[in-house]
mmCIF file of C-alpha atoms in Angstrom:
data_model
loop_
_atom_site.group_PDB
_atom_site.id
_atom_site.type_symbol
_atom_site.label_atom_id
_atom_site.label_comp_id
_atom_site.label_asym_id
_atom_site.label_seq_id
_atom_site.Cartn_x
_atom_site.Cartn_y
_atom_site.Cartn_z
ATOM 1 C CA UNK A 2 120.693 88.817 106.052
ATOM 2 C CA UNK A 3 117.817 87.981 108.355
ATOM 3 C CA UNK A 4 114.412 87.423 106.788
ATOM 4 C CA UNK A 5 112.856 90.301 108.742
ATOM 5 C CA UNK A 6 115.040 92.711 106.798
ATOM 6 C CA UNK A 7 114.100 91.331 103.415
ATOM 7 C CA UNK A 8 111.427 93.041 101.393
ATOM 8 C CA UNK A 9 108.355 90.831 101.101
ATOM 9 C CA UNK A 10 106.300 91.123 97.944
ATOM 10 C CA UNK A 11 102.917 89.530 97.271
ATOM 11 C CA UNK A 12 102.223 88.869 93.592
ATOM 12 C CA UNK A 13 98.582 88.196 92.719
ATOM 13 C CA UNK A 14 97.546 87.089 89.260
ATOM 14 C CA UNK A 15 95.262 84.338 87.943
ATOM 15 C CA UNK A 16 97.538 83.840 84.933
ATOM 16 C CA UNK A 17 99.831 81.131 86.331
ATOM 17 C CA UNK A 18 102.458 81.564 83.621
ATOM 18 C CA UNK A 19 102.667 85.318 84.024
ATOM 19 C CA UNK A 20 102.780 84.960 87.792
ATOM 20 C CA UNK A 21 105.690 82.495 87.594
ATOM 21 C CA UNK A 22 107.661 84.635 85.148
ATOM 22 C CA UNK A 23 107.167 87.708 87.335
ATOM 23 C CA UNK A 24 108.306 85.779 90.418
ATOM 24 C CA UNK A 25 111.437 84.607 88.574
ATOM 25 C CA UNK A 26 112.202 88.182 87.429
ATOM 26 C CA UNK A 27 111.986 89.463 91.007
ATOM 27 C CA UNK A 28 114.116 86.668 92.442
ATOM 28 C CA UNK A 29 116.769 87.109 89.748
ATOM 29 C CA UNK A 30 117.090 90.837 90.370
ATOM 30 C CA UNK A 31 116.941 91.152 94.128
ATOM 31 C CA UNK A 32 116.926 89.303 97.410
ATOM 32 C CA UNK A 33 113.189 89.492 98.037
ATOM 33 C CA UNK A 34 110.732 87.187 99.724
ATOM 34 C CA UNK A 35 108.079 86.530 97.098
ATOM 35 C CA UNK A 36 104.673 85.026 97.816
ATOM 36 C CA UNK A 37 102.351 84.324 94.908
ATOM 37 C CA UNK A 38 98.573 83.969 94.976
ATOM 38 C CA UNK A 39 96.156 83.104 92.187
ATOM 39 C CA UNK A 40 93.192 84.937 93.737
ATOM 40 C CA UNK A 41 92.407 88.110 95.642
ATOM 41 C CA UNK A 42 90.727 85.973 98.283
ATOM 42 C CA UNK A 43 93.985 84.124 99.015
ATOM 43 C CA UNK A 44 95.863 87.412 99.181
ATOM 44 C CA UNK A 45 93.392 88.787 101.760
ATOM 45 C CA UNK A 46 93.598 85.566 103.816
ATOM 46 C CA UNK A 47 97.376 85.974 104.001
ATOM 47 C CA UNK A 48 97.632 89.715 104.728
ATOM 48 C CA UNK A 49 98.675 88.895 108.289
ATOM 49 C CA UNK A 50 101.968 87.736 106.725
ATOM 50 C CA UNK A 51 102.743 91.461 106.346
ATOM 51 C CA UNK A 52 103.809 92.085 102.765
ATOM 52 C CA UNK A 53 105.759 95.302 102.152
ATOM 53 C CA UNK A 54 104.303 95.665 98.677
ATOM 54 C CA UNK A 55 101.499 94.001 96.743
ATOM 55 C CA UNK A 56 101.505 93.667 92.959
ATOM 56 C CA UNK A 57 97.910 92.965 91.988
ATOM 57 C CA UNK A 58 96.311 92.007 88.680
ATOM 58 C CA UNK A 59 93.363 94.185 87.667
ATOM 59 C CA UNK A 60 91.151 91.373 86.324
ATOM 60 C CA UNK A 61 91.634 88.232 88.431
ATOM 61 C CA UNK A 62 88.529 86.480 87.083
ATOM 62 C CA UNK A 63 90.080 84.534 84.219
ATOM 63 C CA UNK A 64 89.653 81.172 85.936
ATOM 64 C CA UNK A 65 86.715 81.780 88.260
ATOM 65 C CA UNK A 66 84.109 84.300 87.121
ATOM 66 C CA UNK A 67 82.852 84.679 90.712
ATOM 67 C CA UNK A 68 86.322 85.542 92.039
ATOM 68 C CA UNK A 69 86.927 89.031 93.432
ATOM 69 C CA UNK A 70 88.352 91.334 90.816
ATOM 70 C CA UNK A 71 91.434 93.463 91.331
ATOM 71 C CA UNK A 72 89.571 96.581 92.458
ATOM 72 C CA UNK A 73 87.515 94.667 95.030
ATOM 73 C CA UNK A 74 90.714 93.054 96.275
ATOM 74 C CA UNK A 75 92.426 96.457 96.399
ATOM 75 C CA UNK A 76 89.533 97.881 98.456
ATOM 76 C CA UNK A 77 89.694 94.955 100.887
ATOM 77 C CA UNK A 78 93.484 95.304 101.272
ATOM 78 C CA UNK A 79 93.123 99.047 101.921
ATOM 79 C CA UNK A 80 90.335 98.512 104.470
ATOM 80 C CA UNK A 81 92.503 96.027 106.373
ATOM 81 C CA UNK A 82 95.844 97.803 105.979
ATOM 82 C CA UNK A 83 95.823 101.193 104.220
ATOM 83 C CA UNK A 84 99.607 101.497 104.497
ATOM 84 C CA UNK A 85 100.543 98.661 102.141
ATOM 85 C CA UNK A 86 101.431 100.093 98.733
ATOM 86 C CA UNK A 87 99.542 98.229 96.012
ATOM 87 C CA UNK A 88 100.701 98.355 92.398
ATOM 88 C CA UNK A 89 98.020 97.388 89.908
ATOM 89 C CA UNK A 90 98.902 95.355 86.814
ATOM 90 C CA UNK A 91 96.710 95.206 83.760
ATOM 91 C CA UNK A 92 96.868 94.011 80.195
ATOM 92 C CA UNK A 93 94.760 97.063 79.304
ATOM 93 C CA UNK A 94 96.483 100.269 78.339
ATOM 94 C CA UNK A 95 93.431 102.392 79.102
ATOM 95 C CA UNK A 96 93.655 105.667 80.952
ATOM 96 C CA UNK A 97 90.223 105.226 82.592
ATOM 97 C CA UNK A 98 91.336 101.910 84.086
ATOM 98 C CA UNK A 99 94.458 103.573 85.483
ATOM 99 C CA UNK A 100 92.408 106.460 86.903
ATOM 100 C CA UNK A 101 89.938 104.038 88.484
ATOM 101 C CA UNK A 102 92.840 102.212 90.178
ATOM 102 C CA UNK A 103 94.230 105.490 91.516
ATOM 103 C CA UNK A 104 90.795 106.451 92.868
ATOM 104 C CA UNK A 105 90.807 103.174 94.751
ATOM 105 C CA UNK A 106 94.157 104.196 96.319
ATOM 106 C CA UNK A 107 96.533 102.102 94.234
ATOM 107 C CA UNK A 108 100.095 103.385 94.514
ATOM 108 C CA UNK A 109 100.606 103.029 90.775
ATOM 109 C CA UNK A 110 99.419 101.279 87.629
ATOM 110 C CA UNK A 111 101.537 99.194 85.260
ATOM 111 C CA UNK A 112 100.541 97.790 81.883
ATOM 112 C CA UNK A 113 101.640 94.195 81.276
ATOM 113 C CA UNK A 114 104.292 94.466 78.575
ATOM 114 C CA UNK A 115 107.958 93.724 77.916
ATOM 115 C CA UNK A 116 108.862 96.718 80.071
ATOM 116 C CA UNK A 117 106.480 95.920 82.956
ATOM 117 C CA UNK A 118 109.200 94.509 85.187
ATOM 118 C CA UNK A 119 111.437 97.570 84.689
ATOM 119 C CA UNK A 120 108.502 99.811 85.610
ATOM 120 C CA UNK A 121 107.858 97.708 88.716
ATOM 121 C CA UNK A 122 111.520 97.960 89.703
ATOM 122 C CA UNK A 123 111.388 101.761 89.425
ATOM 123 C CA UNK A 124 108.149 102.024 91.393
ATOM 124 C CA UNK A 125 109.401 99.729 94.168
ATOM 125 C CA UNK A 126 112.603 101.752 94.427
ATOM 126 C CA UNK A 127 110.460 104.892 94.729
ATOM 127 C CA UNK A 128 108.269 103.307 97.406
ATOM 128 C CA UNK A 129 111.295 102.410 99.501
ATOM 129 C CA UNK A 130 112.950 105.774 99.143
ATOM 130 C CA UNK A 131 109.623 107.258 100.366
ATOM 131 C CA UNK A 132 109.500 104.872 103.303
ATOM 132 C CA UNK A 133 113.079 105.714 104.219
ATOM 133 C CA UNK A 134 112.256 109.405 103.931
ATOM 134 C CA UNK A 135 109.191 109.017 106.145
ATOM 135 C CA UNK A 136 111.296 107.364 108.818
ATOM 136 C CA UNK A 137 113.921 110.101 108.724
ATOM 137 C CA UNK A 138 111.239 112.742 108.753
ATOM 138 C CA UNK A 139 109.424 111.351 111.780
ATOM 139 C CA UNK A 140 112.768 110.849 113.508
ATOM 140 C CA UNK A 141 113.572 114.516 112.934
ATOM 141 C CA UNK A 142 110.119 115.762 113.967
ATOM 142 C CA UNK A 143 110.262 113.816 117.254
ATOM 143 C CA UNK A 144 113.316 115.767 118.337
ATOM 144 C CA UNK A 145 112.081 119.270 117.615
#
């Protein structure tokens, strides 16, 4: 399979261990291209590499207190490319955090837990069935 056809996922988290374990989970379960970044700044710098999906940590200031947080990063991503679905990850199971993420146009919100990867799998499957649907829909509308 050519690389162009592979789904490319950006994973952004300042927790190096969590980031590595997430990357391993993705690579074990599917034939994805995974790029990992420890900061929102690095993610933004590399947006031209056209990720299909971004999985973004909500906090992102564990190492560097001046680093952009997840919401700021999300806003920047959306201002540069509003079409990239961004899934927010957080260790907080707080409804207000989830709502805030949705207001900032996150596609979804996942709490870091044992089941986080399963949730991510489901969401990514949903995103791609939407994308497929959009393509079929526009294809159909063009011929009417």
